[in-house]
Every structure is written in C-alpha cells, then in structure tokens.
Coordinates of C-alpha atoms and ligand atoms in Angstrom, one line a residue:
Chain A
X38 CA -0.1 34.4 11.4
X39 CA 3.5 33.5 12.3
X40 CA 6.3 33.4 9.7
X41 CA 6.2 30.1 8.0
X42 CA 9.4 28.1 8.7
X43 CA 9.2 24.6 7.3
X44 CA 6.9 25.7 4.6
X45 CA 8.5 29.0 3.8
X46 CA 9.5 27.9 0.4
X47 CA 6.2 26.2 -0.6
X48 CA 4.6 27.9 -3.6
X49 CA 7.6 29.9 -4.5
X50 CA 8.7 29.6 -8.1
X51 CA 11.5 27.1 -8.5
X52 CA 11.6 26.6 -4.9
X53 CA 13.3 23.2 -5.5
X54 CA 16.4 24.8 -7.0
X55 CA 19.6 25.4 -5.0
X56 CA 19.5 29.0 -6.0
X57 CA 16.1 29.8 -4.6
X58 CA 16.9 27.6 -1.5
X59 CA 20.1 29.7 -0.9
X60 CA 18.5 33.0 -1.5
X61 CA 16.1 32.1 1.3
X62 CA 19.1 31.5 3.7
X63 CA 19.6 27.8 2.7
X64 CA 22.8 26.0 3.5
X65 CA 23.8 28.7 6.2
X66 CA 23.0 26.2 8.9
X67 CA 25.2 23.6 7.3
X68 CA 28.1 26.0 7.2
X69 CA 27.6 27.0 10.7
X70 CA 27.4 23.3 11.8
X71 CA 30.5 22.2 9.9
X72 CA 32.7 25.2 10.6
X73 CA 31.6 26.5 13.9
X74 CA 30.2 23.7 15.9
X75 CA 31.3 20.4 17.4
X76 CA 29.1 17.3 16.8
X77 CA 28.2 17.1 20.5
X78 CA 27.1 20.8 20.4
X79 CA 24.8 20.0 17.5
X80 CA 23.2 17.1 19.3
X81 CA 22.7 19.4 22.4
X82 CA 20.9 22.0 20.3
X83 CA 18.6 19.4 18.9
X84 CA 18.0 18.1 22.3
X85 CA 17.1 21.4 23.6
X86 CA 14.7 22.0 20.6
X87 CA 12.3 19.4 22.0
X88 CA 12.0 18.1 18.3
X89 CA 10.1 14.8 18.4
X90 CA 10.1 12.5 15.4
X91 CA 7.5 13.4 12.8
X92 CA 7.1 9.9 11.4
X93 CA 4.6 8.7 13.9
X94 CA 6.2 7.5 17.1
X95 CA 7.4 10.9 18.3
X96 CA 10.7 9.9 19.8
X97 CA 13.0 12.7 20.8
X98 CA 15.4 13.2 17.8
X99 CA 18.3 14.3 19.8
X100 CA 18.0 11.3 22.0
X101 CA 17.8 9.0 19.1
X102 CA 21.1 10.4 17.7
X103 CA 22.9 10.0 21.1
X104 CA 22.1 6.4 21.1
X105 CA 24.6 5.8 18.2
X106 CA 27.9 4.6 19.5
X107 CA 30.7 7.0 18.9
X108 CA 33.2 4.3 17.9
X109 CA 31.9 1.5 15.7
X110 CA 33.8 -1.1 13.8
X111 CA 31.0 -1.1 11.2
X112 CA 30.2 2.0 9.2
X113 CA 27.2 4.1 10.6
X114 CA 24.3 5.1 8.4
X115 CA 21.6 7.6 8.3
X116 CA 18.3 6.4 6.7
X117 CA 15.6 8.9 6.0
X118 CA 12.1 7.7 5.9
X119 CA 10.0 9.1 3.2
X120 CA 7.7 6.1 2.7
X121 CA 4.7 8.3 3.7
X122 CA 2.1 5.6 3.5
X123 CA 0.0 6.5 6.6
X124 CA -3.5 7.2 5.2
X125 CA -4.3 10.8 5.5
X126 CA -0.6 11.9 5.4
X127 CA 0.7 14.1 2.5
X128 CA 3.2 16.5 4.0
X129 CA 6.4 14.7 3.4
X130 CA 5.7 15.0 -0.3
X131 CA 5.3 18.7 -0.1
X132 CA 8.7 18.9 1.5
X133 CA 10.3 16.7 -1.1
X134 CA 8.6 18.3 -4.1
X135 CA 9.0 21.9 -3.0
X136 CA 11.9 22.1 -0.6
X137 CA 14.3 19.1 -1.3
X138 CA 17.4 21.0 -0.3
X139 CA 16.1 21.3 3.2
X140 CA 16.2 17.5 3.3
X141 CA 19.7 17.4 1.8
X142 CA 20.9 20.2 4.3
X143 CA 19.3 18.4 7.3
X144 CA 20.9 15.1 6.3
X145 CA 24.3 16.8 6.0
X146 CA 24.0 18.3 9.5
X147 CA 22.7 15.0 10.9
X148 CA 25.5 13.0 9.5
X149 CA 28.2 15.5 10.7
X150 CA 26.7 15.4 14.2
X151 CA 26.6 11.6 14.4
X152 CA 29.8 10.7 12.4
X153 CA 28.0 9.2 9.4
X154 CA 29.3 9.1 5.8
X155 CA 26.5 7.4 3.9
X156 CA 22.8 8.3 3.9
X157 CA 19.9 6.8 2.1
X158 CA 16.5 8.4 1.6
X159 CA 13.8 5.8 1.2
X160 CA 11.0 7.2 -1.0
X161 CA 7.8 5.4 -1.7
X162 CA 7.6 4.1 -5.2
X163 CA 4.6 6.2 -6.3
X164 CA 6.3 9.5 -5.5
X165 CA 8.1 9.9 -8.8
X166 CA 8.3 13.7 -8.7
X167 CA 9.7 13.6 -5.2
X168 CA 12.3 11.2 -6.3
X169 CA 13.2 13.5 -9.3
X170 CA 13.4 16.5 -7.1
X171 CA 15.6 14.8 -4.4
X172 CA 17.9 13.5 -7.1
X173 CA 18.0 16.9 -8.6
X174 CA 18.9 18.6 -5.3
X175 CA 21.5 16.0 -4.4
X176 CA 23.2 16.5 -7.8
X177 CA 23.3 20.3 -7.3
X178 CA 24.6 19.8 -3.9
X179 CA 27.5 17.5 -5.2
X180 CA 28.3 20.2 -7.9
X181 CA 28.5 22.8 -5.2
X182 CA 30.8 20.6 -3.0
X183 CA 28.2 20.3 -0.3
X184 CA 28.2 16.5 -0.8
X185 CA 31.0 14.2 -1.7
X186 CA 34.5 14.3 -0.4
X187 CA 35.9 16.9 1.9
X188 CA 32.9 19.1 2.2
X189 CA 33.6 22.8 2.6
X190 CA 37.3 21.8 3.1
X191 CA 36.4 20.4 6.5
X192 CA 37.6 16.9 5.8
X193 CA 34.0 15.7 6.2
X194 CA 32.8 13.2 3.5
X195 CA 29.2 12.3 2.8
X196 CA 27.3 10.4 0.0
X197 CA 23.4 10.4 -0.3
X198 CA 21.4 8.0 -2.3
X199 CA 17.8 8.0 -3.1
X200 CA 16.1 4.5 -2.8
X201 CA 12.8 3.8 -4.5
X202 CA 10.3 1.7 -2.6
X203 CA 7.9 -0.5 -4.5
X204 CA 4.5 -0.3 -2.8
X205 CA 4.2 -1.6 0.7
X206 CA 3.0 0.3 3.7
X207 CA 4.8 -1.9 6.1
X208 CA 8.1 -0.7 4.7
X209 CA 7.4 2.6 6.6
X210 CA 8.1 0.7 9.7
X211 CA 11.8 1.4 10.4
X212 CA 13.1 -2.2 10.6
X213 CA 11.0 -3.3 7.6
X214 CA 12.5 -0.3 5.8
X215 CA 16.0 -1.5 6.5
X216 CA 15.2 -4.9 5.1
X217 CA 13.8 -3.3 2.0
X218 CA 16.8 -1.1 1.7
X219 CA 19.0 -4.2 1.7
X220 CA 17.1 -5.6 -1.2
X221 CA 14.8 -8.0 0.7
X222 CA 11.1 -8.1 1.2
X223 CA 9.9 -5.6 3.8
X224 CA 9.2 -7.7 6.9
X225 CA 10.1 -6.1 10.3
X226 CA 13.0 -7.3 12.3
X227 CA 12.8 -8.4 15.8
X228 CA 14.0 -5.8 18.4
X229 CA 16.4 -5.6 20.2
X230 CA 18.8 -5.2 18.8
X231 CA 17.6 -1.8 17.9
X232 CA 18.7 0.0 14.7
X233 CA 20.8 2.4 16.7
X234 CA 23.2 -0.6 17.4
X235 CA 22.5 -3.1 14.5
X236 CA 20.7 -1.4 11.6
X237 CA 21.4 -1.0 7.9
X238 CA 24.1 -3.5 6.7
X239 CA 24.6 -4.4 10.3
X240 CA 25.9 -1.0 11.1
X241 CA 24.6 1.5 13.8
X242 CA 21.8 3.4 12.0
X243 CA 19.8 6.6 12.7
X244 CA 16.3 6.5 11.1
X245 CA 14.5 9.8 10.9
X246 CA 11.5 11.0 9.0
X247 CA 11.7 13.5 6.2
X248 CA 10.1 16.2 8.1
X249 CA 12.2 15.7 11.1
X250 CA 15.3 16.0 8.9
X251 CA 14.1 19.1 7.2
X252 CA 13.5 20.7 10.6
X253 CA 17.2 20.4 11.6
X254 CA 18.6 23.3 9.6
X255 CA 16.2 25.7 11.2
X256 CA 17.1 24.4 14.7
X257 CA 20.9 24.8 14.0
X258 CA 20.4 28.2 12.5
X259 CA 18.2 29.8 15.2
X260 CA 19.0 27.6 18.1
X261 CA 17.2 24.7 20.0
X262 CA 15.6 27.1 22.4
X263 CA 14.1 29.2 19.7
X264 CA 12.6 26.1 18.0
X265 CA 11.2 24.8 21.3
X266 CA 9.5 28.2 21.9
X267 CA 7.7 27.9 18.6
X268 CA 5.4 25.2 20.2
X269 CA 2.4 26.0 22.2
X270 CA 3.1 27.6 25.6
X271 CA 4.0 25.0 28.2
X272 CA 4.3 22.4 25.5
X273 CA 7.1 23.5 23.1
X274 CA 8.6 21.2 20.5
X275 CA 8.5 23.6 17.6
X276 CA 6.1 23.5 14.6
X277 CA 5.0 20.7 12.5
X278 CA 3.1 20.1 9.2
X279 CA -0.5 19.0 9.7
X280 CA -2.1 17.2 6.8
X281 CA -5.8 18.0 6.8
X282 CA -8.2 16.1 4.7
X283 CA -11.8 14.9 4.5
X284 CA -14.9 17.0 4.8
X285 CA -13.3 20.4 5.5
X286 CA -13.6 23.6 3.4
X287 CA -9.9 24.0 2.9
X288 CA -8.0 20.7 3.0
X289 CA -4.2 21.0 2.8
X290 CA -0.9 21.0 4.7
X291 CA -0.8 23.5 7.6
X292 CA 2.4 24.5 9.5
X293 CA 1.2 25.1 13.0
X294 CA 2.6 25.0 16.6
X295 CA 2.9 21.7 18.3
X296 CA 0.1 21.7 20.8
X297 CA -2.5 23.7 18.9
X298 CA -6.0 22.7 19.8
X299 CA -7.5 20.4 17.2
X300 CA -10.6 22.6 17.1
X301 CA -8.5 25.5 15.7
X302 CA -6.9 23.4 13.0
X303 CA -10.4 22.3 11.8
X304 CA -12.4 25.5 12.2
X305 CA -9.8 28.2 12.0
X306 CA -7.2 27.0 9.6
X307 CA -9.1 24.5 7.4
X308 CA -12.3 26.7 7.3
X309 CA -14.6 24.4 9.1
X310 CA -16.8 21.7 7.8
X311 CA -17.9 21.7 4.2
X312 CA -21.5 22.9 3.7
X313 CA -21.4 24.1 7.4
X314 CA -22.4 20.6 8.4
X315 CA -21.9 19.2 11.8
X316 CA -18.6 17.3 12.8
X317 CA -19.2 13.6 13.4
X318 CA -15.8 12.2 14.0
X319 CA -12.1 13.1 13.4
X320 CA -8.9 11.0 13.2
X321 CA -6.1 13.3 14.7
X322 CA -2.9 11.6 13.7
X323 CA -3.1 9.4 10.6
X324 CA -5.3 6.3 10.1
X325 CA -3.7 4.4 13.0
X326 CA -4.8 7.0 15.6
X327 CA -8.0 6.2 17.4
X328 CA -10.9 8.3 16.4
X329 CA -12.1 11.4 18.4
X330 CA -15.6 12.5 18.9
X331 CA -16.7 16.2 18.5
X332 CA -16.6 16.8 22.3
X333 CA -12.8 15.8 22.3
X334 CA -11.5 18.4 19.8
X335 CA -10.1 20.8 22.3
X336 CA -7.2 18.4 22.7
X337 CA -3.8 20.0 22.2
X338 CA -2.3 18.4 19.1
X339 CA 0.9 16.9 20.6
X340 CA 2.1 13.4 21.6
X341 CA 1.6 13.5 25.4
X342 CA -1.9 15.1 25.3
X343 CA -3.3 12.9 22.7
X344 CA -1.9 9.7 24.3
X345 CA -3.7 10.9 27.5
X346 CA -7.1 10.7 25.8
X347 CA -6.3 7.4 24.3
X348 CA -5.3 8.4 20.8
X349 CA -2.1 9.5 19.2
X350 CA -0.4 12.4 17.4
X351 CA 1.2 10.0 15.0
X352 CA 2.0 11.5 11.6
X353 CA -0.1 14.8 12.1
X354 CA -2.7 13.8 9.7
X355 CA -6.2 15.1 10.6
X356 CA -9.1 13.3 8.7
X357 CA -12.4 15.0 9.3
X358 CA -15.8 13.4 8.8
X359 CA -19.1 15.3 8.8
X360 CA -22.5 14.3 10.1
X361 CA -23.4 12.3 7.0
X362 CA -20.5 10.0 7.1
X363 CA -21.2 6.3 7.0
X364 CA -18.8 5.2 9.7
X365 CA -19.3 1.6 8.8
X366 CA -17.9 2.2 5.4
X367 CA -15.0 4.2 6.9
X368 CA -14.1 1.3 9.3
X369 CA -14.4 -1.2 6.4
X370 CA -12.0 0.9 4.4
X371 CA -9.5 1.1 7.3
X372 CA -9.7 -2.6 8.4
X373 CA -9.3 -3.7 4.8
X374 CA -6.2 -1.5 4.5
X375 CA -4.5 -3.1 7.5
X376 CA -5.5 -6.6 6.4
X377 CA -4.0 -5.8 3.0
X378 CA -0.8 -4.4 4.4
X379 CA -0.1 -6.8 7.2
X380 CA 3.2 -8.5 6.2
X381 CA 2.0 -11.8 7.5
X382 CA 4.9 -12.5 9.8
X383 CA 3.0 -12.8 12.9
X384 CA -0.2 -14.8 13.2
X385 CA -2.3 -12.5 15.5
X386 CA -1.7 -9.6 13.0
X387 CA -2.2 -11.6 9.8
X388 CA -5.2 -13.6 10.9
X389 CA -6.6 -10.9 13.2
X390 CA -6.6 -8.1 10.6
X391 CA -8.1 -10.5 8.0
X392 CA -10.9 -11.6 10.3
X393 CA -11.8 -8.0 11.4
X394 CA -11.9 -7.0 7.8
X395 CA -14.3 -9.9 6.9
X396 CA -16.6 -9.1 9.7
X397 CA -16.9 -5.5 8.9
X398 CA -17.5 -6.3 5.3
X399 CA -20.2 -8.7 6.3
X400 CA -21.8 -5.9 8.4
X401 CA -21.7 -3.5 5.7
X402 CA -23.5 -6.0 3.3
X403 CA -26.3 -6.1 5.8
X404 CA -25.3 -9.6 7.0
X405 CA -24.0 -8.6 10.4
X406 CA -25.2 -9.0 14.0
X407 CA -24.7 -6.9 17.0
X408 CA -22.4 -9.6 18.5
X409 CA -20.1 -9.1 15.6
X410 CA -19.1 -5.8 17.1
X411 CA -18.0 -7.6 20.2
X412 CA -16.1 -10.1 18.2
X413 CA -14.2 -7.3 16.4
X414 CA -13.3 -5.8 19.8
X415 CA -12.2 -9.2 21.1
X416 CA -10.0 -10.0 18.1
X417 CA -8.4 -6.5 18.4
X418 CA -7.6 -7.2 22.0
X419 CA -6.1 -10.6 21.0
X420 CA -3.7 -8.7 18.6
X421 CA -2.6 -6.1 21.1
X422 CA 1.0 -6.5 22.2
X423 CA 1.3 -9.9 20.6
X424 CA 3.0 -8.7 17.5
X425 CA 6.5 -8.1 16.2
X426 CA 5.9 -4.6 15.1
X427 CA 3.5 -1.8 15.7
X428 CA 1.3 -2.5 12.6
X429 CA -0.8 -4.9 14.7
X430 CA -1.5 -2.3 17.3
X431 CA -2.0 0.4 14.6
X432 CA -4.9 -1.7 13.2
X433 CA -6.7 -2.2 16.5
X434 CA -6.7 1.6 17.2
X435 CA -9.4 2.4 14.7
X436 CA -11.1 -1.0 15.3
X437 CA -11.8 -0.5 18.9
X438 CA -12.3 3.2 18.9
X439 CA -14.9 3.2 16.1
X440 CA -16.9 0.3 17.5
X441 CA -16.9 1.5 21.0
X442 CA -17.2 5.2 20.6
X443 CA -19.9 5.0 17.8
X444 CA -21.5 1.7 19.0
X445 CA -25.1 3.2 18.7
X446 CA -24.4 4.1 15.0
X447 CA -23.0 0.6 14.2
X448 CA -25.9 -1.1 16.0
X449 CA -28.5 1.1 14.1
X450 CA -26.7 0.2 10.8
X451 CA -27.0 -3.5 11.6
X452 CA -30.6 -3.0 12.4
X453 CA -31.5 -1.1 9.3
X454 CA -29.7 -3.4 6.9
Chain B
X168 CA 15.4 -15.9 -26.4
X169 CA 17.4 -14.8 -23.5
X170 CA 16.7 -11.3 -22.2
X171 CA 19.3 -8.7 -21.7
X172 CA 19.5 -5.1 -20.7
X173 CA 20.3 -2.6 -23.4
X174 CA 23.8 -1.1 -23.3
X175 CA 22.2 2.2 -21.9
X176 CA 20.5 0.3 -19.1
X177 CA 23.7 -1.7 -18.4
X178 CA 25.4 1.7 -17.8
X179 CA 22.7 2.9 -15.5
X180 CA 22.8 -0.4 -13.6
X181 CA 26.6 0.0 -13.1
X182 CA 26.0 3.5 -11.7
X183 CA 23.4 2.2 -9.3
X184 CA 25.6 -0.7 -8.2
X185 CA 28.4 1.8 -7.4
X186 CA 26.1 3.8 -5.1
X187 CA 25.4 1.1 -2.5
X188 CA 27.8 -0.2 0.2
X189 CA 26.5 -3.8 -0.5
X190 CA 25.4 -5.1 -3.9
X191 CA 22.4 -6.8 -2.8
X192 CA 20.8 -3.5 -2.0
X193 CA 20.7 -3.0 -5.6
X194 CA 18.0 -5.5 -6.1
X195 CA 14.9 -3.2 -5.9
X196 CA 16.6 -0.6 -8.3
X197 CA 17.6 -3.4 -10.6
X198 CA 14.0 -4.6 -10.8
X199 CA 12.8 -1.0 -11.4
X200 CA 15.3 -0.8 -14.4
X201 CA 14.0 -4.2 -15.6
X202 CA 10.5 -3.2 -15.4
X203 CA 11.2 0.0 -17.3
X204 CA 13.0 -1.9 -20.0
X205 CA 10.8 -5.0 -20.3
X206 CA 7.5 -3.6 -19.0
X207 CA 6.7 -7.1 -17.5
X208 CA 8.9 -9.0 -15.2
X209 CA 8.8 -12.5 -16.7
X210 CA 10.5 -15.5 -15.2
X211 CA 13.2 -15.0 -17.8
X212 CA 13.8 -11.4 -16.6
X213 CA 13.9 -12.7 -12.9
X214 CA 16.6 -15.1 -13.9
X215 CA 18.6 -12.4 -15.7
X216 CA 18.3 -10.0 -12.8
X217 CA 19.4 -12.9 -10.4
X218 CA 22.5 -13.6 -12.5
X219 CA 23.4 -10.0 -13.0
X220 CA 23.3 -9.3 -9.3
X221 CA 24.5 -12.6 -8.1
X222 CA 21.5 -13.1 -5.8
X223 CA 19.6 -16.4 -5.5
X224 CA 16.5 -16.6 -7.9
X225 CA 14.2 -17.4 -5.0
X226 CA 15.3 -14.0 -3.4
X227 CA 14.3 -12.2 -6.5
X228 CA 11.0 -14.0 -6.7
X229 CA 10.3 -13.3 -3.0
X230 CA 11.0 -9.5 -3.5
X231 CA 9.0 -9.4 -6.7
X232 CA 5.9 -10.9 -5.2
X233 CA 6.0 -9.0 -1.9
X234 CA 5.9 -5.4 -3.5
X235 CA 2.8 -4.3 -5.3
X236 CA 4.4 -2.1 -7.9
X237 CA 6.4 -4.7 -9.7
X238 CA 4.3 -6.4 -12.3
X239 CA 4.5 -9.9 -13.5
X240 CA 1.6 -9.6 -16.1
X241 CA 1.2 -7.2 -18.9
X242 CA -0.9 -4.1 -18.2
X243 CA -2.9 -1.9 -20.5
X244 CA -1.4 1.2 -22.1
X245 CA -2.8 3.2 -19.2
X246 CA -2.7 1.8 -15.8
X247 CA -5.5 3.5 -13.9
X248 CA -4.9 3.3 -10.1
X249 CA -7.7 4.7 -8.1
X250 CA -7.1 5.4 -4.5
X251 CA -9.9 4.0 -2.3
X252 CA -8.5 4.7 1.0
X253 CA -10.0 6.8 3.6
X254 CA -9.8 10.5 2.5
X255 CA -10.7 9.6 -1.1
X256 CA -13.6 7.4 0.0
X257 CA -14.9 10.2 2.2
X258 CA -15.0 12.3 -1.0
X259 CA -16.6 9.8 -3.3
X260 CA -13.8 7.6 -4.7
X261 CA -16.3 4.6 -4.7
X262 CA -18.8 6.4 -6.9
X263 CA -16.0 7.2 -9.2
X264 CA -14.8 3.5 -9.1
X265 CA -18.3 2.5 -10.2
X266 CA -18.2 5.1 -13.0
X267 CA -15.0 3.8 -14.4
X268 CA -16.0 0.2 -14.3
X269 CA -19.2 1.1 -16.1
X270 CA -17.6 3.1 -18.7
X271 CA -14.8 0.5 -19.5
X272 CA -16.9 -2.4 -18.8
X273 CA -14.1 -4.0 -16.7
X274 CA -13.7 -5.0 -13.1
X275 CA -10.8 -4.1 -10.7
X276 CA -7.7 -6.0 -11.8
X277 CA -8.9 -6.4 -15.4
X278 CA -7.7 -4.9 -18.7
X279 CA -10.0 -3.7 -21.6
X280 CA -9.9 -6.0 -24.6
X281 CA -8.2 -3.3 -26.7
X282 CA -5.3 -3.4 -24.0
X283 CA -5.7 0.4 -23.5
X284 CA -6.8 0.4 -19.8
X285 CA -6.0 -1.7 -16.8
X286 CA -8.0 -0.8 -13.6
X287 CA -6.7 -1.1 -10.1
X288 CA -7.6 0.3 -6.7
X289 CA -4.7 1.2 -4.5
X290 CA -4.0 2.2 -1.0
X291 CA -3.4 5.9 0.1
X292 CA -1.3 7.7 -2.5
X293 CA -0.5 10.7 -0.3
X294 CA -2.9 13.1 -2.1
X295 CA -5.6 13.3 0.6
X296 CA -5.7 17.1 0.4
X297 CA -6.8 16.9 -3.2
X298 CA -8.9 13.8 -3.0
X299 CA -10.2 11.8 -4.8
X300 CA -7.2 11.0 -6.8
X301 CA -6.2 8.7 -9.6
X302 CA -2.7 7.7 -10.7
X303 CA -2.4 7.0 -14.3
X304 CA 1.0 5.4 -15.1
X305 CA 3.3 8.1 -13.4
X306 CA 0.8 11.0 -13.5
X307 CA -1.8 12.1 -10.9
X308 CA -5.2 13.5 -11.5
X309 CA -6.7 15.2 -8.4
X310 CA -10.0 16.5 -7.1
X311 CA -11.7 13.9 -9.3
X312 CA -15.4 14.3 -10.0
X313 CA -17.5 11.9 -12.2
X314 CA -17.3 14.6 -14.9
X315 CA -13.6 14.9 -14.8
X316 CA -13.1 11.2 -14.9
X317 CA -15.3 11.1 -18.1
X318 CA -13.0 13.8 -19.5
X319 CA -9.8 12.0 -18.5
X320 CA -10.8 8.7 -20.0
X321 CA -11.7 10.4 -23.2
X322 CA -8.4 12.2 -23.4
X323 CA -6.3 9.2 -23.0
X324 CA -5.7 8.0 -26.5
Ligands
FMN537 C1 3.4 0.2 10.1 C2 4.2 1.4 10.2 C3 4.3 2.4 9.1 C4 5.2 3.5 9.3 N1 5.3 4.3 8.3 C5 6.1 5.4 8.3 C6 6.2 6.2 7.3 O1 5.6 6.1 6.2 N2 7.1 7.4 7.4 C7 7.8 7.5 8.6 O2 8.5 8.6 8.6 N3 7.6 6.8 9.6 C8 6.8 5.7 9.6 N4 6.7 4.8 10.7 C9 7.5 5.2 11.9 C10 8.9 4.6 11.7 O3 8.8 3.3 12.2 C11 9.9 5.4 12.5 O4 9.4 5.6 13.9 C12 10.2 6.8 12.0 O5 10.6 6.7 10.6 C13 11.4 7.4 12.8 O6 11.6 8.7 12.4 P1 11.2 10.0 13.3 O7 11.6 9.5 14.7 O8 12.0 11.0 12.7 O9 9.8 10.1 13.3 C14 5.8 3.7 10.5 C15 5.7 2.8 11.6 C16 4.9 1.7 11.4 C17 4.8 0.7 12.6
SF4_538 S1 2.6 -7.0 13.4 FE1 1.8 -7.5 11.3 S2 2.9 -6.2 10.0 FE2 4.1 -6.2 11.9 S3 5.5 -7.8 11.6 FE3 3.7 -8.8 12.5 S4 2.5 -9.5 10.8 FE4 4.1 -8.0 10.1

C-alpha cells in the first residue's frame, strides 16, 4: 500500500507532541511557505493540488481562498470547522487527537497565504480530548515562536483560538458556525453575502474543514501536482480519510485516493461484510448522502462521480448495512436526527422534517400504510430548495432514496406489521 | 445568595475574554466556565453571566436553550449519554438502551432516585468505528456489548 500521508502519525507514540511531529518532517512546509514563497504562489499550489473541501460540500480550497479580498477595511479571519457532526464521520477527531500540529501548521500556511492574523478552530463540545490536544499543540507552537508575533522573524503575526461548541449539528453549517462563534444561537445566515466577503465579526472569512487544513502542509511541502497525482488516475485531488462504519469486519478510518471504487473500500480495506453476509445498502458520504444499492458500489468515491449517480461524496463517511438490516429502523433513526437538528428557522425544514419523522415512526410501530411512503416523498419534495441552508436538502436525501430504492422492503414491512 | 465565580475562574474568564476580537464571542466559553463551576446553569447564573459579559439576559437564555450540552437542571453523578444514531443503532445501541433502562429502572431523561445516574440518548458522537458508544461525563466507552454495559454500571461508584 502507498505510504500514508495524512495518517502517517496515527498510532505513533506521543504523535500529538511537537517533538514527534517535527521528527516526521513537521513544520518544514511552514518554513518553506513563510520564507521562500509568496502568498500568491501558495494559493497557486493549492489550486493545482485539486484539493476539494473535506467538510462535505467539496468546494475547491484554492478557489475559496482566492475569493477573499486582498485589501479589506475589516480584519480577515480563518475559521476551521471541527464540528464533525455528520453521522458516520469520525476522521476529524483522529486528526485532532493524533496529529494536532498538522492542523496548526496548515492554519499558519493558510493564514499567511490569505493575509489573516486570527484563526479560530470550532470543535464540537463532546470532543474534549481533541480540544485538549489542539490547545496543547497551540501552546507548544507559541513557545517555539511558530505562533504569536513576528513568526520566524518574517513579520507575520498569527493567533489561534480553540472555540468549544455545545451540541448542535447545525453549527457545522458554515454560517451557523459563524453565529455560534460570535456567541449566538447557531442559526444559519442568509447568503449572499458569502462568508468570503462578510463572515466572522463582519470580516472576510475563510472556512475550511479540519482535514482540508491538515492537507495543506503536504501540498506545500511536496507540491500541488504531487498531491493531485495521489488521486485515482483521471480523477486526481489527492487522498482523503474515509470513515468506515456499520456491518464491516474492520471498521475504521482509511486514508485512500480520491476516486477509489467504493467496492474496494468495503471489501479490500474494511475486510468485507461481517459474518460474510450479503450487502444490502451503503451510505457513501455521511448520513446526508442518498443511499446506494449493492449494484452501485463500483462508483469512484469522489464528488463528481457520486453526484452523477444521485448521491454525494460528502464527508467521506461510508456506512455499511448487511442483508439483515431493518431499513425502516434505519430511516427512522435518520429522519429523527434531522427533525431533532433542524434549527427551526425555515418552515419547510422545521415542519417537513418533523412530519417525515412522525410518519416513519408510525410505520415502524406497525400503524403505517403504503400511501405513507408517497407522503414522505411528497413532503421531501416540498422541502427541496425551499430552505435557507442545506440541512433541509440533507434530510430529503435519505428520505427519498431509501423509500424509492427500497420501496418493496418498506411495503413488505407495512404489510407484515 | 448571589452567585459569583471563584477567583480562579475569574482569572480564567479574563484570559478567555482576551482571546477574542469581540467580547460577545466569549459567551459560549463563559457558559462552559459557569457550568463547570456551578454544575447547573440556574436563572441566577444566567443573570451573573449576562452582567459579567454585558450581554442582554435574553441573549444568554437564547443561547443556553439552543445548545444541548448546557444544562439547566441538575444531573446525576454520572451522565450516561448513549449514542443511538445510525452506526450505533446498526450495531445494537437500542438493545443496550433497553438494558440500561431495565437495570436502572429509569427512562431516557430521568435520574435515578439516588442521584447517581442520569440517562440520555444523544446524536452521533463521532465514534462510529467503535460503535456502539456511550459517553459518561467526559469519558467514552466503545464497542459496547450488554455484558460490557453491566460491568460499566457496576464499576461506576
Ligand atoms: C447541516 C450541515 C452540517 C455541516 N457540518 C459540517 C461539519 O461538521 N464539519 C465540516 O467541516 N463541515 C460541515 N458542513 C459543511 C460546511 O458548511 C462547510 O462547507 C465546510 O466546513 C467548508 O470547509 P471545506 O471547504 O474545507 O470542506 C456542514 C454543512 C451543513 C449544511
Ligand atoms: S434549512 Fe433547516 S436547519 Fe437550515 S436554516 Fe432552515 S430550518 Fe434551519
């Protein structure tokens, strides 16, 4: 197998310390960036790398940075998204716990490239160890002169703060996250203006996922083209961390090329289905990604190919369900989740997710009818595009895909109960 | 009696305040400090935080009630937070929930009469690779089985 890159420090003793990080070549990219490169060159390398955001939306990272105005009367900010709330996703936690300096180094390079002097890392409240590890890494970096004033005598200043969330999936959505950062309840903002223009404290703001940020040092150290070539042939875009869970023999976080076929992830890397059972269904990109059937798993795991077959690459979380899985239960869990996490700002999302959850609960209890399935699809279609943020659309992905792709199973359940 | 941070917490609060470009941003961290110090964020604590930070009381209340991790009622010594989201459910979280309820004779959202355990179900905790998982205060117990749950409950004194 290829040399691990993002996960190269995982499992090493004291991998979270500056010493171990530096021994593995850490902070060399920062030195190169700050001392030998111009900000525009850094952005160009990231552009060339084909790195797309690992938080879910898959927006090209270099392009996002280039939207930030060079001159701004208000300070510019970097916000790093470590809310990791998308069910099935657990890779950002691995980075923070095992390689927090990669986040700090990535943040320094990002800020230098975009002209930012204050960065905040928003970590979900439950991740106590991640927060400790990040704070420890930041402290070490300050002591070394990698953070603070006049970093490496280049005249560049940067402060980093860790901000602890308090339990709300919606705060992973970038504008809700900004609200939460500012000390408000986490309800999304209307866009435009986009955060690149009016973001945190009204300043132009870059928002990147933890894994996106941790990828930056590698790109700067070895070049954008090198990173791009790590992706599958003809696809590129580097490697990403896939979180694999559910009914596989070896669940876990796997670093693999963008565009690897889903079948390989499940059967080669995760060891296949537990008890050598048959595969029934798989969610390829976190709970918001429409479910796939076994005949669809040759799809390359990257943004465009998954979108083509009506699903999404999302956060890279693969959730595997074997032949014995009760999909009515699964859909009930998912729809309850979205109903619970809807922030309530827009009516179609607030009411629609609630109704869908009630209907599937009724079906599970044996009080459902076949028409209820049509009602779920019709409510979902009523939410589509009528909401402020993508959570509404995220909820309808599973709703529509489960009910239509596995209609017979739902019908049978209703008949039997 | 009016509530007040200890001197140590006041120091911590000052440090936090100094880290943010705008003071309102320190509301979530201030509430975390308050929760640590007072365990429960009562109306008096809300008022104290509001005055301390100079933000309207209604704003404090709004934030407090929006987020699920701040607590306005007292919890048992051990807060059992079982994930019942997708990966955990696929691997038996609902059976484990039944087991805990049965053992402790409480429902979700309740506290045992001896104030030892409060039981909650929570959304995905980000431990799907080692599901099912339960968070007990700040600790996580992974790869749960009914047997492991029995042992865990026995161990928590
Ligand atoms: C409801 C919702 C929840 C989200 N949760 C997360 C999250 O937990 N972590 C994350 O990085 N991005 C999350 N996102 C995506 C962010 O809005 C944003 O696109 C991302 O942080 C940008 O970083 P990237 O371009 O590096 O991926 C979420 C989006 C939505 C709509
Ligand atoms: S779509 Fe849902 S979660 Fe998003 S802003 Fe509207 S109500 Fe809130």
